[in-house]
Short mmCIF file of C-alpha atoms and ligand atoms in Angstrom, two decimals:
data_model
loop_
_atom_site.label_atom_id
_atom_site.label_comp_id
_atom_site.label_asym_id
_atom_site.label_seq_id
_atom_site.Cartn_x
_atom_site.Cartn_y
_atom_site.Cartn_z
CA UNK A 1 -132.84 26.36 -41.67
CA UNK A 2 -132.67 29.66 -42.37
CA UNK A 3 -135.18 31.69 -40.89
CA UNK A 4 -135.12 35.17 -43.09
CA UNK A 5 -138.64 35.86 -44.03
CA UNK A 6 -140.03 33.21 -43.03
CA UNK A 7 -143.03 33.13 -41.65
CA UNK A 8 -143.58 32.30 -38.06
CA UNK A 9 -147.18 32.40 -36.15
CA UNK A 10 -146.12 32.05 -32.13
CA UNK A 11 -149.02 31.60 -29.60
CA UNK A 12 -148.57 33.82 -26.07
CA UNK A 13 -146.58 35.75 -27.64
CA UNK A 14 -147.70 38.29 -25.00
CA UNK A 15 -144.91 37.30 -22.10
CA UNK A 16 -142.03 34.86 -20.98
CA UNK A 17 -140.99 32.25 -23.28
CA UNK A 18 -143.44 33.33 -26.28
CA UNK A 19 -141.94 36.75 -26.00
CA UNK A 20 -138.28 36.14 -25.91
CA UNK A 21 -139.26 33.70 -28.94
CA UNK A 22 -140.24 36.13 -30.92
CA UNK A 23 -137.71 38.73 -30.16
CA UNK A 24 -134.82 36.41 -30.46
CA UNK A 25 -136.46 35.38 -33.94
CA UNK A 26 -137.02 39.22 -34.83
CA UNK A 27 -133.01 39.68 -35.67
CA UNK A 28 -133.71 37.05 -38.37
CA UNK A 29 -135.76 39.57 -40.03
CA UNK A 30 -138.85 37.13 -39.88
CA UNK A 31 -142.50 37.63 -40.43
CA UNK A 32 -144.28 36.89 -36.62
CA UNK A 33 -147.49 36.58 -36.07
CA UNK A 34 -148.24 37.45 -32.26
CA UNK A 35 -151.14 35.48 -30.43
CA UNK A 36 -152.60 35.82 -27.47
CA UNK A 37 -155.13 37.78 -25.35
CA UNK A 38 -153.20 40.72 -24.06
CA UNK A 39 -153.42 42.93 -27.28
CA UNK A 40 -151.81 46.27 -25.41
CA UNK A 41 -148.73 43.44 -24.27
CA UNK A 42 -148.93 41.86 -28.00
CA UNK A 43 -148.50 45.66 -29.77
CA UNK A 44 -145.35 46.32 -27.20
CA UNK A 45 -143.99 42.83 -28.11
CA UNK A 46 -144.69 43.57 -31.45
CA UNK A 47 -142.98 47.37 -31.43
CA UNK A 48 -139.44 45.82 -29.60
CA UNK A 49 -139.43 42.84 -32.48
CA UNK A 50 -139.94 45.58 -35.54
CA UNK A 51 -136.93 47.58 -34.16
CA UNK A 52 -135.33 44.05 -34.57
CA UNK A 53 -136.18 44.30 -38.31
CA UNK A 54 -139.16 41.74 -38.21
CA UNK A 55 -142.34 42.42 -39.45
CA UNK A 56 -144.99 41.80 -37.63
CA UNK A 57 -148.81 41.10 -37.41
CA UNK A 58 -151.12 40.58 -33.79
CA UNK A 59 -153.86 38.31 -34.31
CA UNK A 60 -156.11 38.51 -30.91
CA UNK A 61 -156.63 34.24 -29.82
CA UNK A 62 -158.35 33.03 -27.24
CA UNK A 63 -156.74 29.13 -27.03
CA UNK A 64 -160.39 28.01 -24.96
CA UNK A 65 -162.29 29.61 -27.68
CA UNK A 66 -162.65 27.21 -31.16
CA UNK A 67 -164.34 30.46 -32.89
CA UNK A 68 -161.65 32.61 -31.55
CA UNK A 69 -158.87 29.90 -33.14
CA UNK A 70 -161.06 30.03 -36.61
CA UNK A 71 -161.15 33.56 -36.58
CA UNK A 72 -157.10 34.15 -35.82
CA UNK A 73 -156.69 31.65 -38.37
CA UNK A 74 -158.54 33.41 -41.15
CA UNK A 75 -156.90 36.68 -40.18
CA UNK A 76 -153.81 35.59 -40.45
CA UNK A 77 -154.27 33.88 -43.99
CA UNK A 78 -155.58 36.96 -45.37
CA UNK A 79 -152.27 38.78 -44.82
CA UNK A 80 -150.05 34.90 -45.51
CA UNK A 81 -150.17 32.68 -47.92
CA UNK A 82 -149.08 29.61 -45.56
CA UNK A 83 -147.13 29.83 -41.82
CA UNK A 84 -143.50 28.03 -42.17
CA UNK A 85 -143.32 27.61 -38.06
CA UNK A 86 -145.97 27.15 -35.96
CA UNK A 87 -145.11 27.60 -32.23
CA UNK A 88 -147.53 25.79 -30.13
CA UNK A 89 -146.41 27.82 -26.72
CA UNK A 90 -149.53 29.50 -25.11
CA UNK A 91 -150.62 28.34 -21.98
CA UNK A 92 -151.46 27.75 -18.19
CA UNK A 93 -150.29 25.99 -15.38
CA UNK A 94 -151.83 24.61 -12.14
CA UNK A 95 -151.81 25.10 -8.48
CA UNK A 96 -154.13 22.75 -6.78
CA UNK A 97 -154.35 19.31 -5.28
CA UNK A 98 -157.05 17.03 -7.55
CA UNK A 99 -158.97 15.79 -4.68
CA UNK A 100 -159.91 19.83 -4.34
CA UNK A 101 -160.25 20.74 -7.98
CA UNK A 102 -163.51 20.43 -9.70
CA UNK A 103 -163.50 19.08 -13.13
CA UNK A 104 -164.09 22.44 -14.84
CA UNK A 105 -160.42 23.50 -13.70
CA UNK A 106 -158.86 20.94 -15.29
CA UNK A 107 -161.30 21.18 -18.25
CA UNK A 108 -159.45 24.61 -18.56
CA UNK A 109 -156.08 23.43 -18.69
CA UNK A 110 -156.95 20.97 -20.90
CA UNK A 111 -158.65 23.99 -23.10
CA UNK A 112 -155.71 25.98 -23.24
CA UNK A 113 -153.05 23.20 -23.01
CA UNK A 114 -154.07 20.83 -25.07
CA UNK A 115 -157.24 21.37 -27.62
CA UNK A 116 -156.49 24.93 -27.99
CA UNK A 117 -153.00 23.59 -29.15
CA UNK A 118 -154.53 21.00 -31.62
CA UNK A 119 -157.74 23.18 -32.99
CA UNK A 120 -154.80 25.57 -34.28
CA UNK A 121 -152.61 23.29 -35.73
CA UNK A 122 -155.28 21.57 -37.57
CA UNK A 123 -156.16 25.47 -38.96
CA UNK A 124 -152.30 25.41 -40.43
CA UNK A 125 -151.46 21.83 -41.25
CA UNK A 126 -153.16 22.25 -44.95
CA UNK A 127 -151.51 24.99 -45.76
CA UNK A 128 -148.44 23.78 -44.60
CA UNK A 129 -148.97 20.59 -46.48
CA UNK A 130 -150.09 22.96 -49.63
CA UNK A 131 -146.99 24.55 -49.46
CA UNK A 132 -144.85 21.47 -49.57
CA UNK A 133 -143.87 21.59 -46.22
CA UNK A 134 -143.64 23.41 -42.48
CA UNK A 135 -142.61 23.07 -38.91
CA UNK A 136 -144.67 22.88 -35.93
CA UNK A 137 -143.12 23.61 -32.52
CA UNK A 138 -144.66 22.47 -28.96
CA UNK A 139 -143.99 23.65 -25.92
CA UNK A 140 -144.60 21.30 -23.29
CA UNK A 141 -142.62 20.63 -19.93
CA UNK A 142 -140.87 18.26 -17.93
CA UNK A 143 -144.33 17.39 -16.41
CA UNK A 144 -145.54 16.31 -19.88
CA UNK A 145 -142.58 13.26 -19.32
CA UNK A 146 -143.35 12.43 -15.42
CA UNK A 147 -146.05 13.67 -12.64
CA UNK A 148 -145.46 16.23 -10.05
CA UNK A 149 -147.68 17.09 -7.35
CA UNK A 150 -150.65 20.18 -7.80
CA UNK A 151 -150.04 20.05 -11.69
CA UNK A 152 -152.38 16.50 -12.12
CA UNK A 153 -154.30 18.36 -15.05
CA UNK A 154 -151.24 20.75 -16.20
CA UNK A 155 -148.84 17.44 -16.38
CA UNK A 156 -151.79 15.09 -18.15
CA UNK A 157 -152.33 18.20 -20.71
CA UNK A 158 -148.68 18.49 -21.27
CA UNK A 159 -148.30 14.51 -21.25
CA UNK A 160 -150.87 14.60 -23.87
CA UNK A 161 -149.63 17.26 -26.16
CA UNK A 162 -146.41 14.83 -26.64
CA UNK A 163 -148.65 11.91 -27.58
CA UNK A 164 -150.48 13.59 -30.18
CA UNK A 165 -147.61 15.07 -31.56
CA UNK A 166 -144.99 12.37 -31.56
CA UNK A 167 -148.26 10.67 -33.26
CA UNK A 168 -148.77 13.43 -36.17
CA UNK A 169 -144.88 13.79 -37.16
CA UNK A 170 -145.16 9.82 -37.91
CA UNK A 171 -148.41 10.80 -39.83
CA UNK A 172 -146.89 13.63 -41.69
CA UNK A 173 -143.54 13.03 -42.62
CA UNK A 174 -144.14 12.34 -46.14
CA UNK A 175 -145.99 15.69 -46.33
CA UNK A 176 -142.12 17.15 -45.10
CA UNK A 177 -144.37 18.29 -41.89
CA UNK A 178 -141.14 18.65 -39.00
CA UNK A 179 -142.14 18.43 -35.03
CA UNK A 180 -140.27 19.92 -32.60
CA UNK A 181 -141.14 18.74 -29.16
CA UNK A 182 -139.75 21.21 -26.18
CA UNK A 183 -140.15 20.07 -22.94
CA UNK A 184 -138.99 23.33 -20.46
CA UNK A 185 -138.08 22.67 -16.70
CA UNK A 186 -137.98 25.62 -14.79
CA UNK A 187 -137.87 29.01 -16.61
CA UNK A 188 -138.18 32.16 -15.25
CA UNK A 189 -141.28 33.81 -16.02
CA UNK A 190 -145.01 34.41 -14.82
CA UNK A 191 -146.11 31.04 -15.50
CA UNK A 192 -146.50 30.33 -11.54
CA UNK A 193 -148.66 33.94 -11.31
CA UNK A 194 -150.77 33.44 -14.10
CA UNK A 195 -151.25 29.51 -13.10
CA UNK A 196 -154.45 28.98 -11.62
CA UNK A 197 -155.82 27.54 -8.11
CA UNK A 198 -158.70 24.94 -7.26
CA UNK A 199 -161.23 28.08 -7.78
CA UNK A 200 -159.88 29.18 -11.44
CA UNK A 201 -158.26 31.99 -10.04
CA UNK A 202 -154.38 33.31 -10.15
CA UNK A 203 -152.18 31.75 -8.25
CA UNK A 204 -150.37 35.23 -8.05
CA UNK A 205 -146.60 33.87 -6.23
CA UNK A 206 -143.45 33.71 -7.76
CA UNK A 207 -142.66 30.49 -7.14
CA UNK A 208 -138.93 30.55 -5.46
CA UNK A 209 -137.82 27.45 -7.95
CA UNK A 210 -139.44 29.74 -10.82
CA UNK A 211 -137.27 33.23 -10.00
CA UNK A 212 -134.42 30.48 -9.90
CA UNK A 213 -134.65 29.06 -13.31
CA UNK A 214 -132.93 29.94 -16.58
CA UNK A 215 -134.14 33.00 -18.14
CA UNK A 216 -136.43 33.04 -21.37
CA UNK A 217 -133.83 34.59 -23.42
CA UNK A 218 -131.55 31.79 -22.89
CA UNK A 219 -134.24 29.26 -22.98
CA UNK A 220 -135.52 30.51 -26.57
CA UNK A 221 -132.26 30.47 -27.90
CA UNK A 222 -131.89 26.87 -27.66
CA UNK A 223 -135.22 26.59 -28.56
CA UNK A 224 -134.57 28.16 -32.18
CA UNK A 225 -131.23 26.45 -32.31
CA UNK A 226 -133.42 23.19 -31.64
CA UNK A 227 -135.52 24.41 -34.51
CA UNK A 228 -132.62 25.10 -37.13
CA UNK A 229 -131.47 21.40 -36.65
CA UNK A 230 -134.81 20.04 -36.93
CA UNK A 231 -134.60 18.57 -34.16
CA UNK A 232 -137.69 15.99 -32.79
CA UNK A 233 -137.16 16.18 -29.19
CA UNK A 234 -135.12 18.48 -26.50
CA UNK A 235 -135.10 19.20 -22.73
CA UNK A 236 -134.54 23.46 -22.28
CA UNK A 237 -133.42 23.67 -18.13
CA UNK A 238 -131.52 23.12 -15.45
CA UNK A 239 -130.74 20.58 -12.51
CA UNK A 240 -134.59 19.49 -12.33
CA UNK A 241 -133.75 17.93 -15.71
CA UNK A 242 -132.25 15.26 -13.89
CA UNK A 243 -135.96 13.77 -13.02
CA UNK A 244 -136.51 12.75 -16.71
CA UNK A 245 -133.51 10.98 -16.47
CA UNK A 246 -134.58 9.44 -12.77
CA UNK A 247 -138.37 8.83 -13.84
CA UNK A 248 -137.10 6.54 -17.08
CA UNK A 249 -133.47 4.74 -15.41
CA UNK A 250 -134.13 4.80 -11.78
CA UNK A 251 -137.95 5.17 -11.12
CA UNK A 252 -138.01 3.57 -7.80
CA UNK A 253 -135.61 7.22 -7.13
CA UNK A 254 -138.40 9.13 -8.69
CA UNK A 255 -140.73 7.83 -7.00
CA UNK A 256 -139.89 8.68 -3.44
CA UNK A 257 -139.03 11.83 -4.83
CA UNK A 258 -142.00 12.86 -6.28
CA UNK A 259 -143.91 11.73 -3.41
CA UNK A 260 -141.81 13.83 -0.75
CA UNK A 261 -141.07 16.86 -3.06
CA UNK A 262 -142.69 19.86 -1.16
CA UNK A 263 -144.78 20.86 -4.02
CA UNK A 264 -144.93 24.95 -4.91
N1 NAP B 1 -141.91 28.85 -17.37
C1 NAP B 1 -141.69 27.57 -17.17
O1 NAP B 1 -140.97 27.17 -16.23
C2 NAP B 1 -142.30 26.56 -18.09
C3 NAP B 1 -141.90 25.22 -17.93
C4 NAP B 1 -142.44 24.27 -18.77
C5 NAP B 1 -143.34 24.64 -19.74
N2 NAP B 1 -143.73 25.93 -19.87
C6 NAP B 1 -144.70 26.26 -20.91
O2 NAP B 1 -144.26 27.36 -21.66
C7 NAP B 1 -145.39 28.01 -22.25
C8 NAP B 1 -145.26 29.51 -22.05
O3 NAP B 1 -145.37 29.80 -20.66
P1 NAP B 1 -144.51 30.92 -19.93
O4 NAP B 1 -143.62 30.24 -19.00
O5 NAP B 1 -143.96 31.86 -20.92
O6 NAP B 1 -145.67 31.59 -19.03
P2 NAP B 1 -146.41 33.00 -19.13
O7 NAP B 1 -145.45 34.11 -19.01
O8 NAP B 1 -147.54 32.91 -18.14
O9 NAP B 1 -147.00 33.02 -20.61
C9 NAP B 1 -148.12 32.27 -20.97
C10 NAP B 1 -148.61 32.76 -22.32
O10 NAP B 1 -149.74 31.95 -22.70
C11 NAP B 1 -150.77 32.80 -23.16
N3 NAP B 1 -152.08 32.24 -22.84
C12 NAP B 1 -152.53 31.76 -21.65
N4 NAP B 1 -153.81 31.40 -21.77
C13 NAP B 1 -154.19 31.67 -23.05
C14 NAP B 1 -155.40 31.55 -23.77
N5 NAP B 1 -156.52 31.08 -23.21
N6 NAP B 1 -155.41 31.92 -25.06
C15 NAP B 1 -154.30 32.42 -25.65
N7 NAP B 1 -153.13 32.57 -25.03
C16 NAP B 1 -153.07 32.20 -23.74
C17 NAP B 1 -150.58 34.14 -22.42
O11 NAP B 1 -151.06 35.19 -23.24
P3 NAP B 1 -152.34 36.10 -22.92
O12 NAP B 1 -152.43 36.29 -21.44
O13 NAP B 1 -152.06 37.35 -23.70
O14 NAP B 1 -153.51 35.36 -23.49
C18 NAP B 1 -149.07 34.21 -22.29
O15 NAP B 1 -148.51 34.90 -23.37
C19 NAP B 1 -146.62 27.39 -21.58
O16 NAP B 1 -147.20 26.45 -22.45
C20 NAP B 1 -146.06 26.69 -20.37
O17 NAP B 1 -146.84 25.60 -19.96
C21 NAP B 1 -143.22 26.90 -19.06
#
């Protein structure tokens, strides 16, 4: 694929992988759309990607708010005639054992995860569809292919995201509609600060494995490269890769694992 002007609406936008998406896509010369909350962050992602050679548009989204989604959504088709990629990548992680967290917490993640996810690409399919075709990118995780302790909710809403979406790319292949499933292990960014406790609130650490892993830049290169060869399905990590591979040839392995890991 090549990616000059095309057209390419990417959720959180506003930090870590969502921001080195759209400034690695930038060079192309593309047309982003930047989503998210932080609208100061958005305008400062969106001033580094024009001096790329993109062009750019922020369209303020609140992922746990369906009028927020319908609102983006009409914004952005006012300035676009369709979207060409959709990147699927805001959202929040999870610090808290289930027997503590009350359902609303998980509700959240599920918000944000999962039916934020969904309630936006149901605003883009049709015009995808109208236009003869498009691409819709997830980000999910590692978690969304096995369970890892204080992430019950974050792993289900990830697990979930790959079930709907393996689901719609069987539904919408004759309508040339192209799913790329990422599932990240450990990147570095503020995902473990901004992931939130048994109380809703900010975890606020670093997590040590987090500072550790592979850095966004890297990670949405192979991302986009995933995306130029269309493909369906890709791991983007390190080492902890190694449990998808444990969890589906040697679960007793995973098991023990998973059950002794010292969760952070
Ligand atoms: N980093 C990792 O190791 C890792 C691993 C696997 C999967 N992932 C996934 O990668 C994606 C990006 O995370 P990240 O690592 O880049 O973390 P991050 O730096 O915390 O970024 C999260 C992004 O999601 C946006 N977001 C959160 N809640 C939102 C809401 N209610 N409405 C709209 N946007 C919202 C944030 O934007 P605003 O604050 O501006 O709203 C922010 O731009 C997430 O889906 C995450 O689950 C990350």
């Amino acid at each position: 694929m090549n990616f000059q002007n095309k057209t390419i609406w990417i959720t959180g936008a506003s930090s870590g992988i969502g921001e080195a998406l759209a400034l690695e896509w930038a060079s192309y010369k593309t047309k982003l759309i930047l989503s998210g909350r932080n609208i100061e962050k958005l305008n400062l992602v969106k001033k580094n990607c024009e001096q790329k050679g993109a062009h750019c548009l922020v369209v303020s989204l609140d992922l746990t708010d369906q009028k927020s989604i319908t609102k983006a959504s009409k914004e952005v088709f006012t300035h676009h005639k369709s979207v060409d990629i959709l990147v699927n990548n805001g959202g929040i992680s999870q610090r808290s054992m289930a027997i503590e967290t009350p359902i609303e917490v998980d509700r959240k993640v599920f918000d944000t995860n999962f039916f934020g996810a969904i309630a936006l690409t149901k605003e883009v399919l049709p015009k995808m569809v109208k236009k003869g075709g498009g691409h819709i990118v997830v980000i999910s995780s590692v978690v969304g292919k096995f369970g890892f302790p204080l992430r019950t909710a974050y792993s289900a809403s990830k697990h979930a995201l790959q079930g709907y979406f393996d689901s719609l790319r069987a539904e919408m292949t004759p309508d040339n509609i192209k799913v790329t499933m990422v599932s990240p292990g450990r990147i570095y960014t503020n995902i473990s600060v901004n992931a939130i406790d048994k109380d809703g609130a900010k975890h606020g650490v670093m997590d040590t494995g987090q500072a550790n892993g592979m850095p966004a830049d890297v990670c949405a290169k192979k991302i986009i490269r995933a995306v130029r060869k269309k493909k369906k399905d890709i791991l983007v990590g390190r080492l902890e890769l190694l449990m998808v591979f444990f969890r589906k040839y040697l679960p007793v392995l995973y098991y023990r694992m998973a059950s002794n890991v010292k969760p952070t």
